[in-house]
PDB file of C-alpha atoms in Angstrom:
ATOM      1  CA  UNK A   1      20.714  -4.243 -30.428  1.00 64.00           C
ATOM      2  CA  UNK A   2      20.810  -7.153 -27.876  1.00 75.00           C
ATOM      3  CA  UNK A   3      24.394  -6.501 -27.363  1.00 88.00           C
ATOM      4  CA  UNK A   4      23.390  -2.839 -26.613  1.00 92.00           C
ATOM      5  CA  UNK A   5      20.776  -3.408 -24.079  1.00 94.00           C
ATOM      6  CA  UNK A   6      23.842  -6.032 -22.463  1.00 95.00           C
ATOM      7  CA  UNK A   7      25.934  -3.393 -22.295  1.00 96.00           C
ATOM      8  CA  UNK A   8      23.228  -0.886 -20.853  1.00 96.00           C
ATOM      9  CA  UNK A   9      23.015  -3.710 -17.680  1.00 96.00           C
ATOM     10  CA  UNK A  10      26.600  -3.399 -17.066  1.00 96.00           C
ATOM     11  CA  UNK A  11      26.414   0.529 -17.296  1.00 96.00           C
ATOM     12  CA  UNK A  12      23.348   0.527 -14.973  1.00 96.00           C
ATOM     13  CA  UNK A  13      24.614  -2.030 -12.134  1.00 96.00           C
ATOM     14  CA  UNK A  14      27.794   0.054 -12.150  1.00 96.00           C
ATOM     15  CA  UNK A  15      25.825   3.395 -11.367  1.00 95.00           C
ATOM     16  CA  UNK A  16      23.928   1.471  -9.002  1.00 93.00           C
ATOM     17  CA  UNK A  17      27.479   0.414  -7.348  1.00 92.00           C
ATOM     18  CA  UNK A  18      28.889   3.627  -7.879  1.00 93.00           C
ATOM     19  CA  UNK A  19      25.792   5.223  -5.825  1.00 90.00           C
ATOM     20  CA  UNK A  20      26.021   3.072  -3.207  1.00 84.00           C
ATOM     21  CA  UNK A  21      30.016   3.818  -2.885  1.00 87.00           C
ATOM     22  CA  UNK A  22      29.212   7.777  -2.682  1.00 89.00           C
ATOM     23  CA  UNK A  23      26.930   7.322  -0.204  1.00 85.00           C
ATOM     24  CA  UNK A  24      29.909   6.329   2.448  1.00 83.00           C
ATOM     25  CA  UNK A  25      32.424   8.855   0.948  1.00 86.00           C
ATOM     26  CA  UNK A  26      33.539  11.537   3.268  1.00 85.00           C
ATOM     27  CA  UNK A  27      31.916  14.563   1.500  1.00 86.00           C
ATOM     28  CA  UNK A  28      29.306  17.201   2.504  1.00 87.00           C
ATOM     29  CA  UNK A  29      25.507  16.607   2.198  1.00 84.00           C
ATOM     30  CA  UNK A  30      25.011  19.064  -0.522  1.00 88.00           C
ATOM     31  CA  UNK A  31      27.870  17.686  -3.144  1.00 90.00           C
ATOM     32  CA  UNK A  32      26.977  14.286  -2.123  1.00 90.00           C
ATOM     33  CA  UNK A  33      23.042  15.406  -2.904  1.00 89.00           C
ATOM     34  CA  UNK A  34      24.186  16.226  -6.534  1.00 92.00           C
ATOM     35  CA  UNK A  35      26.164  13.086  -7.070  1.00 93.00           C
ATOM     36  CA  UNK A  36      23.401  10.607  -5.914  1.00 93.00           C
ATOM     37  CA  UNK A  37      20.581  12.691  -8.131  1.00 93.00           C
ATOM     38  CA  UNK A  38      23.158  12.920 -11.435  1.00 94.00           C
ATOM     39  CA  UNK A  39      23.946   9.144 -10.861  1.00 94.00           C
ATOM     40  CA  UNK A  40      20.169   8.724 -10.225  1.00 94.00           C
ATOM     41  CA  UNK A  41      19.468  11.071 -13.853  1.00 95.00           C
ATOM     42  CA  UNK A  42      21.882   9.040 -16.463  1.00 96.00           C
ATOM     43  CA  UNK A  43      20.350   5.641 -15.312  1.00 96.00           C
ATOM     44  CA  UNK A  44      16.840   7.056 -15.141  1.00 95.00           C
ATOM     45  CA  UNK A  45      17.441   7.803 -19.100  1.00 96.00           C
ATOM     46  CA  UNK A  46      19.358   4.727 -19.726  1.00 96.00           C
ATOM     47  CA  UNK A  47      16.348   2.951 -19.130  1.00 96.00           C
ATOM     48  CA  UNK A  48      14.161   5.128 -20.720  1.00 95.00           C
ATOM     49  CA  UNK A  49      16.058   5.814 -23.957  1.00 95.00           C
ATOM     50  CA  UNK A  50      17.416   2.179 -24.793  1.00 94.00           C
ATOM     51  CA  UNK A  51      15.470  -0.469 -22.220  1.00 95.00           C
ATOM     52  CA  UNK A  52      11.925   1.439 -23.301  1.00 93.00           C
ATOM     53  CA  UNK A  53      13.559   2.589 -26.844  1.00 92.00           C
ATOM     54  CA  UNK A  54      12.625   6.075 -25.975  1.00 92.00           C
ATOM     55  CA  UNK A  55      15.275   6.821 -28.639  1.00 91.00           C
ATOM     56  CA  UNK A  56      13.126   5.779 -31.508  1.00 89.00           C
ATOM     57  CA  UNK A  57      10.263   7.804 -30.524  1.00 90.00           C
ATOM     58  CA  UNK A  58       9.206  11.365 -31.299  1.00 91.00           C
ATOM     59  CA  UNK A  59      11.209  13.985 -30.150  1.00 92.00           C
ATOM     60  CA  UNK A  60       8.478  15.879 -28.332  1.00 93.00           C
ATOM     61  CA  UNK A  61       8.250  12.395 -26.013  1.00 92.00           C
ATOM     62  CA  UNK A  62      12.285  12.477 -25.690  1.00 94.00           C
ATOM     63  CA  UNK A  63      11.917  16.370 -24.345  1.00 95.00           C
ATOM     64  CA  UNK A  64       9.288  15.834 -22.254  1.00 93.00           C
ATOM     65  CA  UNK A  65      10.721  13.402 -20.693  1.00 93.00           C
ATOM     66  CA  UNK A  66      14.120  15.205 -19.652  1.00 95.00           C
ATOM     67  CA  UNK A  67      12.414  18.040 -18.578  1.00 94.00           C
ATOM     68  CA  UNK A  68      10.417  16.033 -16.066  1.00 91.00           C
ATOM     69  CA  UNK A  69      13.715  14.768 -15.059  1.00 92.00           C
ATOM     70  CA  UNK A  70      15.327  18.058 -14.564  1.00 92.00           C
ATOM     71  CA  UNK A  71      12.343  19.523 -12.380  1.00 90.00           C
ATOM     72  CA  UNK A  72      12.574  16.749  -9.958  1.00 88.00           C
ATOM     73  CA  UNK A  73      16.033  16.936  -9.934  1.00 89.00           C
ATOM     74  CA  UNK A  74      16.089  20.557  -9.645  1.00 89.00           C
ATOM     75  CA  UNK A  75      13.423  21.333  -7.175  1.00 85.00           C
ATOM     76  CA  UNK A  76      14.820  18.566  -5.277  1.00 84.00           C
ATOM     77  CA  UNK A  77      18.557  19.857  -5.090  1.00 86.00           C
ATOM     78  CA  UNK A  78      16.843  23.515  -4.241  1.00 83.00           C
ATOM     79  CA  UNK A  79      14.977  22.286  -1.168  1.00 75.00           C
TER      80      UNK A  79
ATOM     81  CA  UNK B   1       8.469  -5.744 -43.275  1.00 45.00           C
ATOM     82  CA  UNK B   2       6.824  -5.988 -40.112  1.00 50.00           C
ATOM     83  CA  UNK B   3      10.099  -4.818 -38.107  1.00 50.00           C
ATOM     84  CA  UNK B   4      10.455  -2.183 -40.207  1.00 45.00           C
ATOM     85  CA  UNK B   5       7.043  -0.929 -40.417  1.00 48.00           C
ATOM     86  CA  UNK B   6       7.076  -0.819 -36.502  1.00 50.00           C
ATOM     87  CA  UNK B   7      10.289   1.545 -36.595  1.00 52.00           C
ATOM     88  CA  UNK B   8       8.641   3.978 -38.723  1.00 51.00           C
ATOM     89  CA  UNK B   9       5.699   4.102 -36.461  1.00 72.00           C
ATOM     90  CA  UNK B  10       7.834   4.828 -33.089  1.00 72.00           C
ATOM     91  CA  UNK B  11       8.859   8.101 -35.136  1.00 76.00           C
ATOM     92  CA  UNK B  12       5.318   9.571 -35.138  1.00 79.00           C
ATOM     93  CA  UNK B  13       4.178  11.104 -32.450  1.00 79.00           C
ATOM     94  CA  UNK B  14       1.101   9.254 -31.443  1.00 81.00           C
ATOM     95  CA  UNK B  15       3.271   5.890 -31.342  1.00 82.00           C
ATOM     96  CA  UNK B  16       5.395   5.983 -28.600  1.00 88.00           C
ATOM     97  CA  UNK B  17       6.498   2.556 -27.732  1.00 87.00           C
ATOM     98  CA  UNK B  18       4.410   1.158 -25.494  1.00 87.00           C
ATOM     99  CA  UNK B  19       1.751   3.585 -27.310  1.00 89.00           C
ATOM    100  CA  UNK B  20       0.742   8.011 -26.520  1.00 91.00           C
ATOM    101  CA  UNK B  21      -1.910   6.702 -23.291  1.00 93.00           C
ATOM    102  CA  UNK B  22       0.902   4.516 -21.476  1.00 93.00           C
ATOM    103  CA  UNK B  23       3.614   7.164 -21.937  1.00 93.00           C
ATOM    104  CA  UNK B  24       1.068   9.633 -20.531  1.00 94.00           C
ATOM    105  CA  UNK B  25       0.285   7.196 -17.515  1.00 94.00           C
ATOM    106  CA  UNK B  26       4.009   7.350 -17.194  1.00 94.00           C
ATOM    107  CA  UNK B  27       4.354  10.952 -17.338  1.00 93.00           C
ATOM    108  CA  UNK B  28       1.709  11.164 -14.339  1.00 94.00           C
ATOM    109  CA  UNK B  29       3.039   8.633 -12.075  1.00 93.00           C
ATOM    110  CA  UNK B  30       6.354   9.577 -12.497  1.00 91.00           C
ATOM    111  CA  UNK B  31       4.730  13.058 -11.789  1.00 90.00           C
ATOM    112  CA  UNK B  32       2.527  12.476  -8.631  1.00 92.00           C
ATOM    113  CA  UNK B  33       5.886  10.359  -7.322  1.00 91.00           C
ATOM    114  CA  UNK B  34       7.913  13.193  -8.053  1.00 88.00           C
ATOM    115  CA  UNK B  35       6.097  15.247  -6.443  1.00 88.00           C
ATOM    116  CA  UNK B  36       5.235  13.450  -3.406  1.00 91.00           C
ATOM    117  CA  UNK B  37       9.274  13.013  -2.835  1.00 86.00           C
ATOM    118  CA  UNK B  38       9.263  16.848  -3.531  1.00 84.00           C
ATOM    119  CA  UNK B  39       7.011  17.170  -0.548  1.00 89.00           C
ATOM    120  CA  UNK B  40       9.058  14.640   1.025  1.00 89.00           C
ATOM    121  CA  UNK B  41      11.999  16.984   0.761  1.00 85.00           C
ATOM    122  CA  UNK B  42      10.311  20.366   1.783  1.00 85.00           C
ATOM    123  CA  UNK B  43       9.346  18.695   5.170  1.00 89.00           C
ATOM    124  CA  UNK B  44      12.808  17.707   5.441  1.00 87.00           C
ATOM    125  CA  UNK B  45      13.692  21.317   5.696  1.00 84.00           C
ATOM    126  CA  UNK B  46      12.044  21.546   8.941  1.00 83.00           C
ATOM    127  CA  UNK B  47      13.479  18.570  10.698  1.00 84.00           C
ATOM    128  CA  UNK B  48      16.527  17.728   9.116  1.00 85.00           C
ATOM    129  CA  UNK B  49      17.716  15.919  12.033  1.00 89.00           C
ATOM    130  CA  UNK B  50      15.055  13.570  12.312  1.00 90.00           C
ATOM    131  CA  UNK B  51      14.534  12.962   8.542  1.00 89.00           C
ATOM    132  CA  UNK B  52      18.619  11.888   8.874  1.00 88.00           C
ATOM    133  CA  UNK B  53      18.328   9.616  11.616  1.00 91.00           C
ATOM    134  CA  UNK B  54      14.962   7.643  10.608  1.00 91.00           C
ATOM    135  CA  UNK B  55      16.751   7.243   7.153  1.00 90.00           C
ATOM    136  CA  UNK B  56      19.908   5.493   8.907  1.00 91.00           C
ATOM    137  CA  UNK B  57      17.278   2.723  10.040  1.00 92.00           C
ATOM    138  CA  UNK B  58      16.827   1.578   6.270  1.00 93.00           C
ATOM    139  CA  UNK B  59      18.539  -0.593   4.965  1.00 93.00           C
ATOM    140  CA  UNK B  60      20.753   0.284   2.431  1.00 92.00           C
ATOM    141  CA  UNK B  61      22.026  -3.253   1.257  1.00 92.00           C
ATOM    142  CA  UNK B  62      18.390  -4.254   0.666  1.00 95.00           C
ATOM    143  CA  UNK B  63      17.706  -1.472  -1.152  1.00 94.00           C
ATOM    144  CA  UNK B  64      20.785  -1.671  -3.523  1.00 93.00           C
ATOM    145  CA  UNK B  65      19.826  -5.217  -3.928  1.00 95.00           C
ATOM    146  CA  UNK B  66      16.169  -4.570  -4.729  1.00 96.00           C
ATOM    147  CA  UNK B  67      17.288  -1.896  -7.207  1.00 96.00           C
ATOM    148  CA  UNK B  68      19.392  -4.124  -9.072  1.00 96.00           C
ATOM    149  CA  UNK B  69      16.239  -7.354  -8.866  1.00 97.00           C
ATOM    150  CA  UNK B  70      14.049  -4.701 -11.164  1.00 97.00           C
ATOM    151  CA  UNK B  71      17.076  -3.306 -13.291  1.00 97.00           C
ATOM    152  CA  UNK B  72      17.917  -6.704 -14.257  1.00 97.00           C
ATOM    153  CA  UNK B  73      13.906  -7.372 -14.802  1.00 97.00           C
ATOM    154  CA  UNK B  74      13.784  -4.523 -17.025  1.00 97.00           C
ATOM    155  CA  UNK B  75      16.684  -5.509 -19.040  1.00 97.00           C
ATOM    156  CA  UNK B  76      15.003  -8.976 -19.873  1.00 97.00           C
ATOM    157  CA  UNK B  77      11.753  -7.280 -20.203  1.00 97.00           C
ATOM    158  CA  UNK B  78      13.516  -5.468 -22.698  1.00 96.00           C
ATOM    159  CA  UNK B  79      15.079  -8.553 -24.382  1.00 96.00           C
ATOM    160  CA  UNK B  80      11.876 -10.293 -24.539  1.00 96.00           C
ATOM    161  CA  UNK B  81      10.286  -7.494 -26.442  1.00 95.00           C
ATOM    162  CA  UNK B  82      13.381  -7.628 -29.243  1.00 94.00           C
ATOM    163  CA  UNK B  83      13.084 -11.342 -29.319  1.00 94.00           C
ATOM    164  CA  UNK B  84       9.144 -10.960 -29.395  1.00 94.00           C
ATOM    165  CA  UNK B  85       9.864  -8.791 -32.581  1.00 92.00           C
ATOM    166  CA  UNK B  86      11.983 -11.029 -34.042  1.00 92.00           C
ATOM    167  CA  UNK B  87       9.231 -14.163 -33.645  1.00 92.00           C
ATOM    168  CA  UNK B  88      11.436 -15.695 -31.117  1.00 93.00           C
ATOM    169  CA  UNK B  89       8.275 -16.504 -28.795  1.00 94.00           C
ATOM    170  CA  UNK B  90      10.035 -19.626 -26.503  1.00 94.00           C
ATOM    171  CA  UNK B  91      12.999 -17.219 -26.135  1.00 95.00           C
ATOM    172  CA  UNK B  92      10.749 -14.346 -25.481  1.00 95.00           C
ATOM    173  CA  UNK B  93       8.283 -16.415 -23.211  1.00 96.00           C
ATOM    174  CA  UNK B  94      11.792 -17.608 -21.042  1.00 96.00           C
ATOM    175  CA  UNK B  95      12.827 -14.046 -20.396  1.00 96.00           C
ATOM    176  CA  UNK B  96       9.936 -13.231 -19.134  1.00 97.00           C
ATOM    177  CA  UNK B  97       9.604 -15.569 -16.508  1.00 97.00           C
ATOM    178  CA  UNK B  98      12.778 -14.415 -15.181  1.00 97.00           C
ATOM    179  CA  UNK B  99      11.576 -10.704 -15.194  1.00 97.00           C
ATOM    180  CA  UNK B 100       8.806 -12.205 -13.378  1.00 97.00           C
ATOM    181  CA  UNK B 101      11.399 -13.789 -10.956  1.00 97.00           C
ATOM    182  CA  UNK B 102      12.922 -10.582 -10.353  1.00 97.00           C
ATOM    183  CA  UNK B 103       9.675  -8.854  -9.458  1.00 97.00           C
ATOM    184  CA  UNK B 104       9.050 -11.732  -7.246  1.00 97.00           C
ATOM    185  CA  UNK B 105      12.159 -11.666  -5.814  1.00 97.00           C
ATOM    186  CA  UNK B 106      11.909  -7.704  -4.950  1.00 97.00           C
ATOM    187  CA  UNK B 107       8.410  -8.431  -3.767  1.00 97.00           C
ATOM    188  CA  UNK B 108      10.003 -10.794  -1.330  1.00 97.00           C
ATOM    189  CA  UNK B 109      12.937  -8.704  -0.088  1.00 97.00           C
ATOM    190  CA  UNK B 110      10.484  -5.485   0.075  1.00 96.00           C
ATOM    191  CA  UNK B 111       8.451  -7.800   2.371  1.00 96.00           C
ATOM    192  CA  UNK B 112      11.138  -8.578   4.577  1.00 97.00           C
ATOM    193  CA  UNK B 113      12.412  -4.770   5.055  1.00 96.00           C
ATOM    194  CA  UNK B 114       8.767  -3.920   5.814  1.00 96.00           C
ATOM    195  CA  UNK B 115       8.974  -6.952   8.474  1.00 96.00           C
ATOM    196  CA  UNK B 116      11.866  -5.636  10.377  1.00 95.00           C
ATOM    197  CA  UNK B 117      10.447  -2.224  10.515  1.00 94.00           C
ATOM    198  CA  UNK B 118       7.119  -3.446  11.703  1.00 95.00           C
ATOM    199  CA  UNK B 119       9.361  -5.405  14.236  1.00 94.00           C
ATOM    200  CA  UNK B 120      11.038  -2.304  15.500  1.00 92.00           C
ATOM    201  CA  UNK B 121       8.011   0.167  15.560  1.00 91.00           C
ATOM    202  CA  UNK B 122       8.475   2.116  12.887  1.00 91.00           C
ATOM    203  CA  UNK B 123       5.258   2.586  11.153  1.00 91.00           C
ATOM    204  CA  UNK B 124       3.229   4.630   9.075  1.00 90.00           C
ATOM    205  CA  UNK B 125       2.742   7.296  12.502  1.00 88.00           C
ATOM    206  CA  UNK B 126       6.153   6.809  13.665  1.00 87.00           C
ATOM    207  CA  UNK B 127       6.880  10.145  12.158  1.00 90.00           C
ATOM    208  CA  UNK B 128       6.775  12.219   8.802  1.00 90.00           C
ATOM    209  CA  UNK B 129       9.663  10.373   7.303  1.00 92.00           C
ATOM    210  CA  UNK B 130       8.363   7.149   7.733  1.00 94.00           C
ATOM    211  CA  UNK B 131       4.937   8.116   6.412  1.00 94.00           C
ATOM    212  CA  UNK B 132       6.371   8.926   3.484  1.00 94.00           C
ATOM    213  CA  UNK B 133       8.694   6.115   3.525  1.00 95.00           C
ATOM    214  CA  UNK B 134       5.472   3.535   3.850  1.00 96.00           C
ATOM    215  CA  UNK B 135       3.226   6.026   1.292  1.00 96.00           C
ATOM    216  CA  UNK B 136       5.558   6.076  -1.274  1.00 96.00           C
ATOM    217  CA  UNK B 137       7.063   2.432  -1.242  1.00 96.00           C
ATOM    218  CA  UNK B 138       3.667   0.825  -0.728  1.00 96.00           C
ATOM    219  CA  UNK B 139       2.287   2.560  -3.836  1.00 96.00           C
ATOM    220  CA  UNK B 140       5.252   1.657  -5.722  1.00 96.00           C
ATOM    221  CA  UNK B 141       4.676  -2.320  -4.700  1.00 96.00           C
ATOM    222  CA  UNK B 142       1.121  -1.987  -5.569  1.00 96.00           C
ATOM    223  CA  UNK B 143       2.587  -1.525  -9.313  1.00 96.00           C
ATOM    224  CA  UNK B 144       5.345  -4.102  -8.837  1.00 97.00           C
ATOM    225  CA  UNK B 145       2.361  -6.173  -8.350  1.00 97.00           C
ATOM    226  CA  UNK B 146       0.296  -4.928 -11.520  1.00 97.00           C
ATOM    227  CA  UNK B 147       3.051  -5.287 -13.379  1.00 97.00           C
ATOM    228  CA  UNK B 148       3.533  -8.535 -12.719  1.00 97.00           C
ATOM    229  CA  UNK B 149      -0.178  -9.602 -13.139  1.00 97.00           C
ATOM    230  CA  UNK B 150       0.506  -7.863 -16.804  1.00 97.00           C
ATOM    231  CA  UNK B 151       3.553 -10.008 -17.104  1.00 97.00           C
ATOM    232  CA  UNK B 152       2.068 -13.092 -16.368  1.00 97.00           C
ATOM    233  CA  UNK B 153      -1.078 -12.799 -18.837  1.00 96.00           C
ATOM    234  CA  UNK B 154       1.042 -11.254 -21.050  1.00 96.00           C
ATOM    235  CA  UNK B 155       3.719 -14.623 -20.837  1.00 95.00           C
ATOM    236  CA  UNK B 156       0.381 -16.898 -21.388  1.00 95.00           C
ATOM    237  CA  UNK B 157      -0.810 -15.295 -24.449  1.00 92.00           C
ATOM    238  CA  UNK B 158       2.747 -14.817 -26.039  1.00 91.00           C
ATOM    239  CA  UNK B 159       1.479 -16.639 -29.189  1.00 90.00           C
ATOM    240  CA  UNK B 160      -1.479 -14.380 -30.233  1.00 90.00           C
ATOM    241  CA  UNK B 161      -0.606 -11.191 -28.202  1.00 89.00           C
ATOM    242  CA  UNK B 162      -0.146  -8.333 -30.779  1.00 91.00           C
ATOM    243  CA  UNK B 163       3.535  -5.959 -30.884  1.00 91.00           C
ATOM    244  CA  UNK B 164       1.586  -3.183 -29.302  1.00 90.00           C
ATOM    245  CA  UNK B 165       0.246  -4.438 -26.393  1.00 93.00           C
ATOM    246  CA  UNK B 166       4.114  -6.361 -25.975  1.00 94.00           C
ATOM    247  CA  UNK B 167       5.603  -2.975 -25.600  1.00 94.00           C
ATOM    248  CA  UNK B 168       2.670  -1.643 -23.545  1.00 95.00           C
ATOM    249  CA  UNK B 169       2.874  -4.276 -20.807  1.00 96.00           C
ATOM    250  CA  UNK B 170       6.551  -3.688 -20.960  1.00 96.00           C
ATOM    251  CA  UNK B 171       6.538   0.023 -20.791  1.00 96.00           C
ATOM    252  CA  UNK B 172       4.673  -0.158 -17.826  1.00 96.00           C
ATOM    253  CA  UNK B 173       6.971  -3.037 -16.317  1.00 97.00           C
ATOM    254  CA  UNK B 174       9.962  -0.264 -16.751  1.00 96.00           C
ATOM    255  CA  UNK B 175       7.389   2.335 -15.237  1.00 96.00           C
ATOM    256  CA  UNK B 176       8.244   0.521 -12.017  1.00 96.00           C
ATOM    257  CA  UNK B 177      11.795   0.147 -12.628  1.00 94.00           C
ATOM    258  CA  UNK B 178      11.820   4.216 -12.619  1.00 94.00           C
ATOM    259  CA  UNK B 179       9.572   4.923  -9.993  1.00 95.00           C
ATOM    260  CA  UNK B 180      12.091   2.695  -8.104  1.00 96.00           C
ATOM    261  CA  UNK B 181      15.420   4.198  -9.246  1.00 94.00           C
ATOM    262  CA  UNK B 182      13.584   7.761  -8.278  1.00 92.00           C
ATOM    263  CA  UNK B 183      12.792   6.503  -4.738  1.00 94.00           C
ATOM    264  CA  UNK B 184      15.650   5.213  -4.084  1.00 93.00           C
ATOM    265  CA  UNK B 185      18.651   7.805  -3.330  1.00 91.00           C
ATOM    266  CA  UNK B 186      15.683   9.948  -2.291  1.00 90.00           C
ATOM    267  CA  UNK B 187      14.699   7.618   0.706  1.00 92.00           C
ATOM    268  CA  UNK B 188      17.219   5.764   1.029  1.00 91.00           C
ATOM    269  CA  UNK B 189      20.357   7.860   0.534  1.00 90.00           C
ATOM    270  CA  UNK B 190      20.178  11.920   0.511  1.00 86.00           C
ATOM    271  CA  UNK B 191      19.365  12.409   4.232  1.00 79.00           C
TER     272      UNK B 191
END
């Protein structure tokens, strides 16, 4: 489990990396838009399914919880 | 037993770790944030321009660097709860104190940012971007600094503090972790 969590760092400070890389890459506003906010969505669960063991909780919580992320995402991608 | 117990418990749905009325403070805040960068984004649509060019004058560096002082929190947050479990209490006790560093250190660096934009004039009337930009990261410092309050009596009572209220302070410790990694790209990076 501890080794899990280690490996969950890695995965998240290489998202943060990778966001910050996009960021200067040469592509329009709207593609970029979606890569920052899908970056932004796996770490967002990362931490919520293994640093606040979301995983092990009722599925109802798990749902909710991804469909609060997709209407932020979505509404913010719309506008 | 007592581990095992516990992971039967997560599975119902009134024990959430962290417990059903944190996750439901979590819901709203990450709710009322969400919407306020929603907001954020719909008064973009009217000056894109401007929205662009006040976001150039944050800095990015400090904000990559912030988010990775509260990722790394969370992670030993997250440690210290497994080790907390497993009746490790000195381990558990150390790891929090260096959550608590990493708040502190984000505190710090957040302070900083807000001292160069004070510097240069960019305040809370500047325009619409940076009213959101000093609305949205001064509420999220306001938790930073709840959560470490929580930490801290949480750290001193390590000994006789019960499983539930471990993950509960925690919970809300990754709260601000979220809130972060949702203002973030938002402020700091889409325009």
């Amino acid at each position: 489990m501890k080794k899990e969590l280690t490996y969950t760092f890695a995965l998240l400070l290489l998202l943060t990396f990778a966001t910050f890389l996009i960021v200067n890459l040469p592509l329009d506003y709207f593609m970029k838009k979606c890569l920052i906010l899908a970056l932004f969505s796996v770490k967002f669960l990362l931490v919520t399914f293994q640093f606040m063991e979301l995983k092990k909780s009722h599925s109802f919580w798990k749902i909710s919880t991804i469909t609060i992320l997709f209407i932020i995402n979505l509404i913010i991608i719309i506008s | 037993m007592e581990l095992k117990d516990i992971k039967i418990r997560h599975k119902n749905f009134y024990y959430p770790p962290g417990g059903i009325l944190m996750w439901i403070i979590i819901f709203l805040e990450l709710f009322t944030f969400g919407m306020a960068l929603v907001a954020l984004a719909f008064s973009s649509k009217e000056n894109l321009q401007l929205f662009h060019e006040s976001s150039l004058h944050l800095n990015r560096t400090f904000g990559a660097i912030n988010t990775i002082f509260l990722l790394a929190s969370g992670f030993f947050v997250a440690n210290a709860v497994h080790n907390f479990k497993e009746h490790n209490f000195y381990k558990a006790s150390f790891q929090l104190k260096i959550a608590m560093l990493g708040g502190l250190l984000f505190i710090v660096l957040k302070s900083v940012e807000y001292y160069i934009k004070i510097e240069a004039g960019y305040l809370l009337d500047t325009n619409s971007f940076f009213t959101f930009y000093w609305l949205l990261t001064g509420f999220h410092i306001i938790h930073v600094v709840v959560g470490l309050v929580i930490l801290f009596i949480l750290n001193r009572n390590i000994t006789k503090t019960s499983i539930e209220d471990v993950e509960a302070s925690a919970a809300f410790w990754h709260m601000c972790d979220l809130i972060w990694l949702l203002l973030f790209p938002v402020l700091y990076l889409i325009f």
